[in-house]
Coordinates of C-alpha atoms in Angstrom, one line a residue:
M2 CA 0.2 -0.2 0.0
S3 CA 1.9 3.3 -1.2
S4 CA 2.0 6.3 1.2
R5 CA -0.2 8.2 -1.0
T6 CA -3.1 5.5 0.2
Y7 CA -2.1 5.6 3.9
S8 CA -2.3 9.4 3.5
Q9 CA -6.0 9.1 1.9
A10 CA -6.9 6.9 4.5
M11 CA -5.5 8.6 7.3
K12 CA -7.6 11.9 6.3
L13 CA -10.8 9.6 5.9
A14 CA -10.0 8.2 9.4
R15 CA -9.7 11.9 11.1
L16 CA -12.8 12.7 9.0
A17 CA -14.5 9.8 10.6
A18 CA -13.5 10.3 14.2
R19 CA -16.0 13.4 14.0
W20 CA -18.6 10.7 14.1
P21 CA -19.4 8.4 17.2
G22 CA -18.8 5.0 15.7
I23 CA -20.2 2.6 18.4
P24 CA -18.3 2.8 21.0
G25 CA -16.7 -0.3 22.5
F26 CA -17.9 -2.1 19.4
L27 CA -17.3 -0.4 15.9
P28 CA -15.0 2.1 14.8
P29 CA -16.1 5.3 13.2
L30 CA -14.4 4.0 9.9
I31 CA -14.9 0.8 7.6
A32 CA -12.8 -0.3 4.7
V33 CA -14.7 -3.0 2.3
T34 CA -12.9 -4.8 -0.2
D35 CA -13.7 -5.8 -3.8
P36 CA -12.2 -8.5 -5.6
Q37 CA -11.6 -6.4 -8.8
R38 CA -10.8 -2.8 -7.0
T39 CA -8.4 -4.3 -3.9
P40 CA -7.1 -7.4 -5.4
D41 CA -4.2 -7.7 -2.9
V42 CA -6.6 -7.5 0.2
A43 CA -3.6 -8.2 2.9
A44 CA -1.7 -5.2 1.5
F45 CA -5.0 -3.1 1.6
A46 CA -5.6 -4.1 4.9
R47 CA -1.7 -3.1 6.0
G48 CA -2.2 0.1 5.0
L49 CA -5.4 1.0 6.8
P50 CA -5.3 3.3 9.8
D51 CA -5.9 2.2 13.4
N52 CA -9.3 2.1 14.7
C53 CA -10.8 1.1 11.7
A54 CA -13.1 -2.4 10.9
L55 CA -12.7 -4.3 7.7
I56 CA -15.1 -6.3 5.7
Y57 CA -14.1 -8.8 3.4
R58 CA -16.1 -9.7 0.6
H59 CA -14.8 -12.5 -1.6
F60 CA -17.7 -13.5 -3.8
G61 CA -16.5 -16.8 -4.0
R62 CA -12.9 -16.4 -4.9
T63 CA -10.9 -19.9 -4.8
E64 CA -8.1 -18.0 -2.6
R65 CA -10.9 -16.7 0.0
F66 CA -9.8 -19.6 2.7
A67 CA -5.7 -18.2 2.8
E68 CA -7.1 -14.6 1.9
A69 CA -9.4 -14.7 5.2
H70 CA -6.6 -16.4 7.4
D71 CA -4.1 -13.3 6.1
L72 CA -6.9 -10.7 7.1
S73 CA -7.5 -12.5 10.3
A74 CA -3.5 -12.3 11.4
I75 CA -3.2 -8.8 10.0
A76 CA -6.3 -7.5 11.9
R77 CA -5.1 -9.2 15.4
A78 CA -1.5 -7.5 15.0
R79 CA -3.3 -4.1 13.8
G80 CA -6.3 -4.2 16.3
L81 CA -8.7 -4.3 13.4
V82 CA -12.3 -5.5 13.6
L83 CA -12.6 -8.0 10.8
L84 CA -16.3 -8.8 9.6
I85 CA -16.8 -11.6 6.5
A86 CA -19.6 -10.7 3.9
A87 CA -21.9 -13.1 3.9
D88 CA -20.1 -16.0 5.0
P89 CA -20.7 -17.0 8.4
E90 CA -18.6 -20.3 8.3
L91 CA -15.6 -18.8 7.0
A92 CA -16.1 -16.1 9.8
E93 CA -15.5 -19.2 12.1
A94 CA -12.8 -20.5 10.6
C95 CA -11.0 -17.2 10.6
D96 CA -11.8 -16.3 13.8
A97 CA -13.6 -12.9 12.3
E98 CA -15.6 -10.9 14.9
G99 CA -18.6 -10.8 12.8
V100 CA -20.4 -11.1 9.4
H101 CA -21.7 -8.4 7.3
W102 CA -24.8 -9.6 5.3
P103 CA -26.2 -7.8 2.0
A104 CA -29.9 -6.8 1.9
R105 CA -31.0 -9.8 -0.1
L106 CA -30.1 -12.4 2.5
V107 CA -31.9 -10.7 5.1
R108 CA -33.5 -14.5 6.2
E109 CA -30.0 -15.8 6.4
A110 CA -28.8 -12.8 8.6
Q111 CA -31.8 -13.5 10.6
R112 CA -31.1 -17.4 11.4
W113 CA -27.3 -16.5 11.7
R114 CA -28.1 -13.7 14.5
N115 CA -30.9 -16.1 16.1
T116 CA -27.3 -18.2 17.4
H117 CA -25.1 -15.5 17.3
S118 CA -26.2 -12.7 19.7
G119 CA -22.7 -12.1 20.8
A120 CA -20.9 -11.4 17.2
I121 CA -20.9 -8.2 15.7
M122 CA -23.5 -8.0 12.4
T123 CA -23.8 -5.8 9.9
M124 CA -25.9 -4.9 6.9
S125 CA -26.3 -3.5 3.9
A126 CA -29.1 -1.0 3.0
H127 CA -30.2 1.2 0.0
N128 CA -33.9 2.8 1.0
R129 CA -35.9 3.1 4.1
R130 CA -37.6 -0.6 3.7
E131 CA -33.9 -2.3 4.0
L132 CA -33.0 -0.1 7.2
A133 CA -36.3 -1.2 9.1
L134 CA -35.6 -4.7 7.9
A135 CA -31.7 -4.4 8.9
A136 CA -33.2 -3.1 12.6
R137 CA -35.7 -5.6 13.0
T138 CA -33.1 -8.2 12.1
G139 CA -30.9 -7.3 14.9
A140 CA -28.1 -5.9 12.7
D141 CA -25.7 -3.8 15.2
A142 CA -24.9 -1.4 12.4
V143 CA -26.3 -0.8 8.3
L144 CA -24.1 0.5 5.8
L145 CA -26.2 2.9 3.5
S146 CA -25.4 3.2 0.0
P147 CA -24.8 4.8 -2.7
V148 CA -24.8 8.1 -0.6
F149 CA -22.8 9.7 -3.8
A150 CA -21.8 8.4 -7.2
T151 CA -19.9 5.1 -6.9
R152 CA -18.7 2.2 -9.7
S153 CA -20.4 -0.3 -7.4
H154 CA -23.8 1.5 -8.8
A155 CA -22.7 2.4 -12.1
G156 CA -25.1 4.7 -13.8
K157 CA -26.9 5.2 -10.6
A158 CA -27.0 8.6 -8.7
G159 CA -26.2 8.7 -5.4
L160 CA -28.6 9.7 -2.4
G161 CA -27.3 12.9 -1.8
P162 CA -26.4 14.4 1.8
L163 CA -30.3 15.6 1.9
R164 CA -32.0 12.5 1.1
A165 CA -29.6 10.6 3.3
T166 CA -30.2 12.7 6.3
S167 CA -33.7 12.2 6.0
L168 CA -33.1 8.2 6.0
T169 CA -30.5 8.3 9.0
T170 CA -32.6 10.3 11.0
R171 CA -35.3 7.9 10.9
A172 CA -33.6 4.7 11.3
R173 CA -33.4 2.7 14.0
L174 CA -29.6 1.8 14.2
P175 CA -26.5 3.4 13.8
V176 CA -25.7 3.8 10.0
Y177 CA -22.6 4.1 8.2
A178 CA -21.9 6.4 5.0
L179 CA -21.0 4.3 1.7
G180 CA -20.9 4.7 -2.0
G181 CA -18.2 7.4 -3.1
I182 CA -16.9 8.6 0.2
T183 CA -13.7 10.4 -0.2
A184 CA -11.9 13.0 2.3
D185 CA -13.7 15.5 0.1
T186 CA -17.4 13.9 0.1
A187 CA -17.3 13.2 3.3
K188 CA -17.2 16.5 4.5
R189 CA -20.6 17.2 2.9
L190 CA -22.4 14.9 5.6
A191 CA -21.4 17.2 8.6
N192 CA -24.4 16.9 10.9
S193 CA -25.9 13.9 8.4
G194 CA -26.8 11.8 11.5
F195 CA -24.5 8.9 10.4
S196 CA -22.4 7.4 12.9
G197 CA -19.3 6.7 10.7
L198 CA -17.9 6.3 7.2
A199 CA -17.2 3.1 5.1
A200 CA -15.5 3.2 1.7
I201 CA -13.6 1.3 -0.8
D202 CA -12.3 3.4 -3.8
G203 CA -11.9 6.4 -1.1
L204 CA -9.3 4.5 0.3
K205 CA -7.3 3.6 -3.0
P206 CA -4.3 5.6 -4.7

């Protein structure tokens, strides 16, 4: 991870520190991996600032077992909070601190929550209905996206600060902003009701 990437991560971390996160549970900055945009997940994790969480999304990669165990070791050494996306078996195998679930897997998330009440569980959401579902499912926090235009939702306009704020202020659980989050765009989210920030490209060179 280049020094420039670390600088971007530090800028986001400093901005995210203005948000509360979930004290004692989740830090105010969450990094999210992507097989295409963060192909070297170990390097990505090593370049993250302290007091950060990391969601590992493998999408069925054959390297997922080795990568998850590498990330687990890095997380322990760095004090990062590691969550595995949509793969509770892998999360248990690599001793991750919890699981992140996409909104479409709400039933699976509920079943997992019923037997893992002490683990961290986050979910994704894109609208008011999915925010409500995440709260009913027992998620500890939700990642709301896309707040700004992003490659993850190509051709789709972001929610924007005003609409995002209208959603977060009515949410019944902590909400993290995801989608087009950079040190510049994050400044537009002051007093928005978010608990923290989440990013992919915003932590890249």
